[in-house]
Coordinates of C-alpha atoms and ligand atoms in Angstrom, one line a residue:
X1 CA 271.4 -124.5 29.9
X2 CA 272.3 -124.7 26.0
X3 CA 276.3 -124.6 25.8
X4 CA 276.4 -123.0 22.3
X5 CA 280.1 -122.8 20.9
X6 CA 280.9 -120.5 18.4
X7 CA 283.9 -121.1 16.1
X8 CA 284.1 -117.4 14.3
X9 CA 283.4 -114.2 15.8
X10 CA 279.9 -113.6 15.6
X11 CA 277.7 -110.3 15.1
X12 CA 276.5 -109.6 19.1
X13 CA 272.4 -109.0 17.2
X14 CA 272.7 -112.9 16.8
X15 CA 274.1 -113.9 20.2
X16 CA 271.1 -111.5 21.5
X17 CA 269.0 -114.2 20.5
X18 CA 270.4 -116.6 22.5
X19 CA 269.1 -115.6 26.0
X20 CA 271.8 -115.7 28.4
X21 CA 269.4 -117.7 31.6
X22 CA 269.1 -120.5 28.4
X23 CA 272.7 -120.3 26.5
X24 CA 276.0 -120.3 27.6
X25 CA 278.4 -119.3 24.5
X26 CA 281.7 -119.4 24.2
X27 CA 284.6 -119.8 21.7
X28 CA 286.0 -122.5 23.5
X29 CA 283.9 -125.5 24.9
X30 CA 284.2 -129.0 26.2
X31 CA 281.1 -130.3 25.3
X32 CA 278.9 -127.8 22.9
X33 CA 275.1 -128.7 22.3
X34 CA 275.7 -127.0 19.1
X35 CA 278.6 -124.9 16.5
X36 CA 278.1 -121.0 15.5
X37 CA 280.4 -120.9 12.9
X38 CA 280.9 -118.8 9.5
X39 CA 284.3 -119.6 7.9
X40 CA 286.0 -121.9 9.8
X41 CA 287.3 -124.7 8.5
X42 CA 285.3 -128.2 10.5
X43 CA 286.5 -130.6 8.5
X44 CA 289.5 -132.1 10.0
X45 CA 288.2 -131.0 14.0
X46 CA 286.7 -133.9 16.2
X47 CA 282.9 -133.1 16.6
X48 CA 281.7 -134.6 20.4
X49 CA 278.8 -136.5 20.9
X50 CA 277.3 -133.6 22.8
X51 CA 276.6 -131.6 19.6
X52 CA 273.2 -131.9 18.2
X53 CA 273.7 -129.3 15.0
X54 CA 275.6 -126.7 13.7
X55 CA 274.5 -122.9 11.8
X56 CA 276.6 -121.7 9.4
X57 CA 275.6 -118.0 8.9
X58 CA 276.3 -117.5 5.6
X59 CA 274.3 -119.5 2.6
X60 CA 277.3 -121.6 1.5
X61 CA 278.2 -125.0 3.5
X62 CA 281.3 -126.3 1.8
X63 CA 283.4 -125.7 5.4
X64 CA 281.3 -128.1 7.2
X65 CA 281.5 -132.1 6.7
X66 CA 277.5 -131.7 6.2
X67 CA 277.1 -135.4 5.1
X68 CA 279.4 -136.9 7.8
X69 CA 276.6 -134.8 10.2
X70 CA 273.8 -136.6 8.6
X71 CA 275.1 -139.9 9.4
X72 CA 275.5 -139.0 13.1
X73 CA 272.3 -137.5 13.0
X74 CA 273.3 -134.0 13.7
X75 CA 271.5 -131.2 11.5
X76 CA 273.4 -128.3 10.0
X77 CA 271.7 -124.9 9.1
X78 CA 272.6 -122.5 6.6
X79 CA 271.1 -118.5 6.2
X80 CA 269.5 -118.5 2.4
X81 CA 268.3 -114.6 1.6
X82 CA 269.8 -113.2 4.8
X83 CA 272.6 -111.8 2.6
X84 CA 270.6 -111.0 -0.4
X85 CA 270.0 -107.0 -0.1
X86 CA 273.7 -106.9 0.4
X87 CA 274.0 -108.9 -3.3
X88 CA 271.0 -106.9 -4.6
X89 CA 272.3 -103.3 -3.7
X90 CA 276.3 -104.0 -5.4
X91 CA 274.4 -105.6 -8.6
X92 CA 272.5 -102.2 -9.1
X93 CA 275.8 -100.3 -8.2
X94 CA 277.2 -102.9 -11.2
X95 CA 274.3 -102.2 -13.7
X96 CA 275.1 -98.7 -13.5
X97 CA 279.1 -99.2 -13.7
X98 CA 278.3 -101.0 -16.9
X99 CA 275.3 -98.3 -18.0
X100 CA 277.5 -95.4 -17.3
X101 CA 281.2 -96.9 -18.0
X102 CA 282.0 -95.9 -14.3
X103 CA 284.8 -98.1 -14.0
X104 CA 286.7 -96.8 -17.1
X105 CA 286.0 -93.0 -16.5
X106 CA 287.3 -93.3 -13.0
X107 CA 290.2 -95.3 -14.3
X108 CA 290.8 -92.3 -17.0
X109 CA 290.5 -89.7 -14.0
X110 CA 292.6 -91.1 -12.0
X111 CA 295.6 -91.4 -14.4
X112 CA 295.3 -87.8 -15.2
X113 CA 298.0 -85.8 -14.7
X114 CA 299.1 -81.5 -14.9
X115 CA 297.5 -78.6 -13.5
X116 CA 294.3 -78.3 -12.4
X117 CA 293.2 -76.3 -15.7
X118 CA 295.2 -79.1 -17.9
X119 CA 292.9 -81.8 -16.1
X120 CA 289.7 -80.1 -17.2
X121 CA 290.6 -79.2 -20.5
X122 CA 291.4 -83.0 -20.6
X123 CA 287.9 -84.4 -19.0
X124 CA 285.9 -82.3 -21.4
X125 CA 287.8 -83.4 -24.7
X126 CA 288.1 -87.4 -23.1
X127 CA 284.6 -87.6 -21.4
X128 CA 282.8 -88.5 -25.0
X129 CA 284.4 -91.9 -24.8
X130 CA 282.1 -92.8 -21.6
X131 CA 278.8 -91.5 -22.8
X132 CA 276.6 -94.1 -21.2
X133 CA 272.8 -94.9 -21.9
X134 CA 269.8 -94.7 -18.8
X135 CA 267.8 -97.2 -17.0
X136 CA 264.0 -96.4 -17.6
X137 CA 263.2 -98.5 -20.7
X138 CA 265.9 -100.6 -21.3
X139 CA 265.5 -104.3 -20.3
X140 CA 267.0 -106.0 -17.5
X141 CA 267.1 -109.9 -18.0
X142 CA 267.7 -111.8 -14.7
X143 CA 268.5 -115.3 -14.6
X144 CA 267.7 -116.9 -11.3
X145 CA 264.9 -115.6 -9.6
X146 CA 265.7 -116.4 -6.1
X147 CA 266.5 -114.1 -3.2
X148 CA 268.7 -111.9 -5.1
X149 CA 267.8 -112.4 -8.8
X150 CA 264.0 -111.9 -7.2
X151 CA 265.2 -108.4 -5.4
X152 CA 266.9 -107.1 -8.4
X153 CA 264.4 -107.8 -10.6
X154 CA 262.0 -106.4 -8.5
X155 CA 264.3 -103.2 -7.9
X156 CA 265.5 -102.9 -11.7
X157 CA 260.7 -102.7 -11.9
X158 CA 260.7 -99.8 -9.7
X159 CA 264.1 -97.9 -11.9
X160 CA 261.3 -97.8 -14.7
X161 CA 263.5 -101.0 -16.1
X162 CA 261.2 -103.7 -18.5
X163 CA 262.2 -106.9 -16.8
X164 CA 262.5 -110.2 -18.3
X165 CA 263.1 -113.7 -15.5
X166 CA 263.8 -116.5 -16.4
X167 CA 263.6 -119.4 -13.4
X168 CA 262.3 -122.9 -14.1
X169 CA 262.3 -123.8 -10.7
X170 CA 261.5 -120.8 -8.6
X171 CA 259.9 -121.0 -5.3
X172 CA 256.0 -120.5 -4.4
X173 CA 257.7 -117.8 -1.8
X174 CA 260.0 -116.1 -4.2
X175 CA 257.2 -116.4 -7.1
X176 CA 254.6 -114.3 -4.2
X177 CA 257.7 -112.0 -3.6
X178 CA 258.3 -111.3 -7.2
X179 CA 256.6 -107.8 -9.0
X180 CA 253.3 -109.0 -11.8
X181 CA 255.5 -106.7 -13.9
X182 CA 258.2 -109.1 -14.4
X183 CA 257.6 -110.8 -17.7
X184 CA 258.6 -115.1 -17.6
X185 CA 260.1 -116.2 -20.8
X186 CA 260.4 -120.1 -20.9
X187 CA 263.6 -120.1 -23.4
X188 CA 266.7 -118.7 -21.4
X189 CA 268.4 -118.0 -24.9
X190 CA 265.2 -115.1 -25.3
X191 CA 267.2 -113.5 -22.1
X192 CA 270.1 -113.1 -24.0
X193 CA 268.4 -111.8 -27.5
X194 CA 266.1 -109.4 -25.7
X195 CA 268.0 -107.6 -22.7
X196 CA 270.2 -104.8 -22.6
X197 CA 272.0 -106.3 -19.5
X198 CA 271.7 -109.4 -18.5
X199 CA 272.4 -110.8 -14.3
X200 CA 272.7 -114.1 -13.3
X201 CA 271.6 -115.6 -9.7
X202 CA 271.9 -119.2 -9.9
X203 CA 274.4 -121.9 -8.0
X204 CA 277.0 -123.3 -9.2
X205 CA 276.2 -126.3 -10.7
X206 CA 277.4 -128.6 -13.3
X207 CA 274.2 -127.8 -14.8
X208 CA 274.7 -123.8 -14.7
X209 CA 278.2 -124.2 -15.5
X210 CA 279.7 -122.2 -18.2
X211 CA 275.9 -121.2 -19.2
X212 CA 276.9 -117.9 -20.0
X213 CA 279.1 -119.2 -23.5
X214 CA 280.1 -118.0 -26.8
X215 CA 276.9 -119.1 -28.5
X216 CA 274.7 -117.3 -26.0
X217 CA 277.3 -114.0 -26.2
X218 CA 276.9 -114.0 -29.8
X219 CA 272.9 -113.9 -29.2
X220 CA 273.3 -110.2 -27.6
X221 CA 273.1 -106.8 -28.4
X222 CA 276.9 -104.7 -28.7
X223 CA 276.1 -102.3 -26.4
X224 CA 274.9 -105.1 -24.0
X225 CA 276.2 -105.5 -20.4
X226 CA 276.5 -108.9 -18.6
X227 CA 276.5 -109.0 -14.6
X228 CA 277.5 -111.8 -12.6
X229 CA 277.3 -111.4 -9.1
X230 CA 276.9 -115.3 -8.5
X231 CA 280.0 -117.5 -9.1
X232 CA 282.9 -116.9 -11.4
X233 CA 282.4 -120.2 -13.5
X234 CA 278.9 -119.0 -14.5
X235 CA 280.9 -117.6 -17.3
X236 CA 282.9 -118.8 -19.5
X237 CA 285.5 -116.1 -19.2
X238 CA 287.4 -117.0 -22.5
X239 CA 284.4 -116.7 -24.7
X240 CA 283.9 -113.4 -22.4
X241 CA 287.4 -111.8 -23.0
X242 CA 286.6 -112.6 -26.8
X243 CA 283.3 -111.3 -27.2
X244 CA 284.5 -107.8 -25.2
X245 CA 287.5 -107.8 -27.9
X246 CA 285.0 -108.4 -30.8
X247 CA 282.4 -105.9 -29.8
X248 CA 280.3 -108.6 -29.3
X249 CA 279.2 -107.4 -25.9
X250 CA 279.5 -104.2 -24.2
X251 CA 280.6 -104.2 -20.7
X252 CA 281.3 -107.1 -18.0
X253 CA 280.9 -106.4 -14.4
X254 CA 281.7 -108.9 -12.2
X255 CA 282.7 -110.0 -8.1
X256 CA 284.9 -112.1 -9.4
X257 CA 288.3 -111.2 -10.6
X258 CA 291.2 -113.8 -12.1
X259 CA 294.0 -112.9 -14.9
X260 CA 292.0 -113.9 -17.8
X261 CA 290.1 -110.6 -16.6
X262 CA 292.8 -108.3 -15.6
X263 CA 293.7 -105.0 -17.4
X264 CA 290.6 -105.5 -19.5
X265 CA 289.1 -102.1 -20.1
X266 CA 285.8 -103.8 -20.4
X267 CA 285.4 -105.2 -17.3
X268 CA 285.2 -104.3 -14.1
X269 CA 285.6 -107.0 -11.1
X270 CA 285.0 -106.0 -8.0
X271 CA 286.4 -108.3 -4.9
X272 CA 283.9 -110.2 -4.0
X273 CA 282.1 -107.6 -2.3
X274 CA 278.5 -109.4 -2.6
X275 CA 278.0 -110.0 1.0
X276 CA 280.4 -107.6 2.5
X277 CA 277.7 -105.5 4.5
X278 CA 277.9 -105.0 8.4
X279 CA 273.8 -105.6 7.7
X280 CA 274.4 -108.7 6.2
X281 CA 276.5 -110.1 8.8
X282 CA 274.2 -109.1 11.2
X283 CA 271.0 -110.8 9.2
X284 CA 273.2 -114.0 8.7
X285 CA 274.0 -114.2 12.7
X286 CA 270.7 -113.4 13.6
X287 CA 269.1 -116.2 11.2
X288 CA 271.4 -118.7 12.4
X289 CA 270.4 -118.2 16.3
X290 CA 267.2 -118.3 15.7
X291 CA 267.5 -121.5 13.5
X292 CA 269.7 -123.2 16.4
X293 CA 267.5 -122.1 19.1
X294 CA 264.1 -123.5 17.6
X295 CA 266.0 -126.7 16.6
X296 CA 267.2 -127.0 20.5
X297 CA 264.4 -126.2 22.3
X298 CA 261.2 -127.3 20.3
X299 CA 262.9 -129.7 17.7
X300 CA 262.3 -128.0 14.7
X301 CA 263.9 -127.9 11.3
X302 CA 264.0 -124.4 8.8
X303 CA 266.6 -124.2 6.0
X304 CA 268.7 -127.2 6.8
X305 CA 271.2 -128.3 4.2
X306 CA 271.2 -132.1 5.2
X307 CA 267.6 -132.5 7.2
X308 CA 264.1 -132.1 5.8
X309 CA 262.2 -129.1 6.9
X310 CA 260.3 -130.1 10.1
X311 CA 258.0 -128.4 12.5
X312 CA 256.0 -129.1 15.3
X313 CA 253.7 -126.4 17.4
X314 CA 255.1 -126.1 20.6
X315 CA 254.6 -128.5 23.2
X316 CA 252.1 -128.5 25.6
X317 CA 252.7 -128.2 29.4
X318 CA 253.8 -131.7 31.0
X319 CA 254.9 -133.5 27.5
X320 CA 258.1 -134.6 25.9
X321 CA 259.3 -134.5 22.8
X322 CA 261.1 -136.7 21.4
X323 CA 263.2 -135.8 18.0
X324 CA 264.8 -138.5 16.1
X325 CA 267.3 -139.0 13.2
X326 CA 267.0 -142.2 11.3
X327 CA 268.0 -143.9 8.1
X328 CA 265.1 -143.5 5.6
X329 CA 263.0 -146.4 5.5
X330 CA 259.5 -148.0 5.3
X331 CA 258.8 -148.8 8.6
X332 CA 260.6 -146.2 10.1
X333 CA 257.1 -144.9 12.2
X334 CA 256.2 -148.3 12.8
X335 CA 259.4 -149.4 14.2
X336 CA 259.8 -145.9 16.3
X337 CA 255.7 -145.7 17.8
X338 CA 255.6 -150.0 18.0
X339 CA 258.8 -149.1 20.9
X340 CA 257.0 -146.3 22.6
X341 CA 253.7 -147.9 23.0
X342 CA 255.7 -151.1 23.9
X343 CA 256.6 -148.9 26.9
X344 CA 253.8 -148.3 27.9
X345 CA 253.9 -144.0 26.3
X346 CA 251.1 -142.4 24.6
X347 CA 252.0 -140.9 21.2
X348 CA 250.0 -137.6 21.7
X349 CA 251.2 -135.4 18.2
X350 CA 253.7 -136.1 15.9
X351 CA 255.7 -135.0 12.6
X352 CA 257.5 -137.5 10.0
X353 CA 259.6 -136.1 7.5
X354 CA 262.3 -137.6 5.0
X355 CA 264.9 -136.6 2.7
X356 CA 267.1 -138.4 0.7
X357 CA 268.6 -141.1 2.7
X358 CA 267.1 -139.3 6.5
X359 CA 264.2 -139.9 8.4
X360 CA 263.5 -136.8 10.9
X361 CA 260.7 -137.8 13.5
X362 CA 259.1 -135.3 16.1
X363 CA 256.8 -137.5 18.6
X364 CA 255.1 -135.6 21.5
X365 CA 254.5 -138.0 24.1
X366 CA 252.5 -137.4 28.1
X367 CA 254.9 -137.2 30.8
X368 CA 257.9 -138.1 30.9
X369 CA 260.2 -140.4 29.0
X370 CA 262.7 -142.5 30.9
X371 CA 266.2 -142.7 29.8
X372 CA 265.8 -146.4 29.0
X373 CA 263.2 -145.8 26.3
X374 CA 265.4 -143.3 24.9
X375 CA 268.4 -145.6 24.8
X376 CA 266.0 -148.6 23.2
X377 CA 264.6 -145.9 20.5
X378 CA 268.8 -145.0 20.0
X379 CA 269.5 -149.0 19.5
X380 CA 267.1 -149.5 17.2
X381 CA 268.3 -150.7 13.7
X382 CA 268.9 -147.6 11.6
X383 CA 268.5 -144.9 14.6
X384 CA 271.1 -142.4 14.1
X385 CA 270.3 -140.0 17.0
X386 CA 267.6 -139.5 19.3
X387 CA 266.7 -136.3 21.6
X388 CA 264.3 -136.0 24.5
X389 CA 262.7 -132.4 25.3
X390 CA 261.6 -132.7 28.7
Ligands
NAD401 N1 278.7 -112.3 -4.7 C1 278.5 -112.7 -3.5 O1 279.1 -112.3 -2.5 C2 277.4 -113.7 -3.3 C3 276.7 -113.7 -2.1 C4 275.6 -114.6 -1.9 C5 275.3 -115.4 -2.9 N2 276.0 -115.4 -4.1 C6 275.6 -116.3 -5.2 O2 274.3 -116.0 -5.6 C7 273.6 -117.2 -5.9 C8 272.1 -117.0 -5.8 O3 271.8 -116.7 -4.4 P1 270.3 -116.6 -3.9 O4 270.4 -116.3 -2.4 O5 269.5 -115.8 -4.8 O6 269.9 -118.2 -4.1 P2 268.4 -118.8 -4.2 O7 268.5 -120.2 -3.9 O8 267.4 -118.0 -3.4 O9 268.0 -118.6 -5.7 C9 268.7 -119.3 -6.8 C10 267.6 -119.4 -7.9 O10 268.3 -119.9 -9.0 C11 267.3 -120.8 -9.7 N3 268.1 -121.6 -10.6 C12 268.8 -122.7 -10.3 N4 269.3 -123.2 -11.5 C13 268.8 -122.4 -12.5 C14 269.0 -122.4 -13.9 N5 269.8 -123.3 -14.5 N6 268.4 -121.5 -14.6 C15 267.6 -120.5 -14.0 N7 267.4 -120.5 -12.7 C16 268.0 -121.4 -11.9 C17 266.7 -121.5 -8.5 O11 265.4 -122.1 -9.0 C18 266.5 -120.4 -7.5 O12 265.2 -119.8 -7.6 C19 274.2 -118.2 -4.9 O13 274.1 -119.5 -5.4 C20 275.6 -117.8 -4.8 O14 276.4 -118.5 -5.7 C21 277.0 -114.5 -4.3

């Protein structure tokens, strides 16, 4: 049995996964094979030997000492893409808000006041201010074309929207995911000249930082609306403010509301609502078991944040598998299959794999492996964990 601990509350469709004859899971646990967890904070907890990795469902990592892991040779998981419809669907609610100036005709209804028949004599005269513009035809420039920059671009396609990416790094998978209709442009300031509105769908990094800024603003059309359904500091909200004051810009619609924001009738900012689906929850929990349970029982490695990617086909009937962390180095292989044939074990398949400072090894062997090879493979200089699969 797997003890599985789980340090949130997590959707039942992912504990389904986990079938209960193979995993025991509980919110409390002495010694856990392995962490379920979403937001809680595992910095400061004491992590036992006994745990081998940790999922995070959710994309973001910064609750778990991911680095500290590594070093002990313990893998953590994250769920990229499993809350991307969520993302996708609130940015086409936003593209509309800002199309159709939703948030400031629902603001204007909601303050009216009087009788019924004062109230419509006062939408008819004060509904010219929110005269909007339509979809089909105008162009939709997405930055990031990753799981949710990919889905809205794809979606905005299918709206009858001409669709501009820009990505310099995107994915063989997202690239075979993405609609032929989307056009590349190579210059991410011809985004900001060409589109109507404009969504971003990158990390934040120091690299994408502030990238939305007052020079690349003053590049856009007045009526143009910016959507950022990424991170706050994507935009450089002063230059923001400025250009909504200046009629720079049309609309901003963000999930990301401060003070610099607040009152503006140009903006809408919605609460960080991205992710906030039942379904997304559920995709997230789902992605994580299945993550943790291929990493238990056959050794594998999909969408770690601090181990490469790694996979074996399963074992055959009467071998071991052997999985081992180690400080990446040259003679990492050597050093691991000199010990196992010193023992006297076949090596019958196996996998190397390295990223940054990690070595990830999966080594089938015949038969069994005694527990004194595995503790010689675990003293070996630069071993930082080591697992048998019987
Ligand atoms: N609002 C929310 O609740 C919510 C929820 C989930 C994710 N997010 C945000 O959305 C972002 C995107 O998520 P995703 O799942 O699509 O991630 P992803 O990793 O699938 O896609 C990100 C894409 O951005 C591209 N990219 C990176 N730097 C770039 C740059 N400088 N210019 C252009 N493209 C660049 C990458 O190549 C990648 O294709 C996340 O990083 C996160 O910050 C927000």
């Amino acid at each position: 049995m797997y003890k599985i601990q789980n340090l949130n509350p997590i959707s039942p469709l992912g504990l389904d996964r986990l079938p209960k004859d193979l995993y025991e899971v509980s919110s409390t646990c002495d010694a856990p094979d392995a962490y379920l967890v979403r937001s809680f904070v595992m910095h400061d907890m004491e992590i036992p030997a006994s745990v081998k990795a940790v999922a995070r469902a959710g994309a973001g990592t910064n609750n778990v000492p991911v680095a500290a892991l590594a070093k002990r040779g313990i893998v953590v998981f994250n769920t990229p893409g499993a809350n991307a419809n969520a993302v996708k669907e609130l940015v086409l609610a936003g593209m509309l808000i800002g199309a159709r100036n939703i948030g400031q005709g629902a603001a204007f209804a909601a303050a009216l006041e009087g009788t019924d028949d004062e109230i419509n004599a006062a939408v008819e005269k004060g509904k010219k201010k929110f005269v909007g513009f339509e979809l089909p035809g105008r162009t939709l420039g997405v930055i990031g074309l990753g799981a949710i920059g990919g889905g809205v671009a794809n979606s905005a396609v299918a709206l009858g929207m001409k669709v501009i990416g820009f990505d310099p790094a995107i994915t063989i998978n997202h690239a075979w995911n993405l609609s032929s209709s989307v056009e590349r442009v190579t210059d991410v300031d011809e985004i900001f000249k060409r589109a109507d509105v404009v969504t971003v769908h990158v990390p934040l990094l120091d690299a994408t930082k502030g990238m939305i800024n007052a020079e690349r603003l003053a590049m856009m059309k007045p009526h143009a609306t910016i959507l950022n359904f990424a991170r706050g500091g994507i935009v450089d909200e002063k230059a923001m403010v400025d250009a909504l004051s200046a009629g720079t810009i049309g609309a901003y619609v963000c999930d990301f509301p401060s003070n610099a924001l607040k009152g503006n009738p140009k903006v809408t900012a919605l609460p960080h609502l991205g992710a906030s689906t039942n379904e997304a929850e559920d995709n997230c929990a789902v992605m994580a078991a299945q993550e943790l349970r291929d990493y238990l029982e056959n050794g594998n490695i999909t969408n770690s944040v601090n181990f490469p990617e790694a996979q074996l086909h399963a074992k055959e009937d009467g071998e071991s598998r052997l999985c081992i962390a180690s400080d990446n180095a040259p003679d990492t292989v050597a050093k691991l299959t000199g010990a196992i044939s010193a023992a006297g074990l076949a090596v019958s398949h196996m996998v190397h794999k390295s990223r940054g400072d990690l070595d990830y090894t999966l080594i089938d062997v015949p038969g069994a492996v005694p527990a004194t090879v595995a503790e010689a493979l675990g003293a070996l200089p630069g071993v930082r964990s080591v697992r048998v699969i019987a």
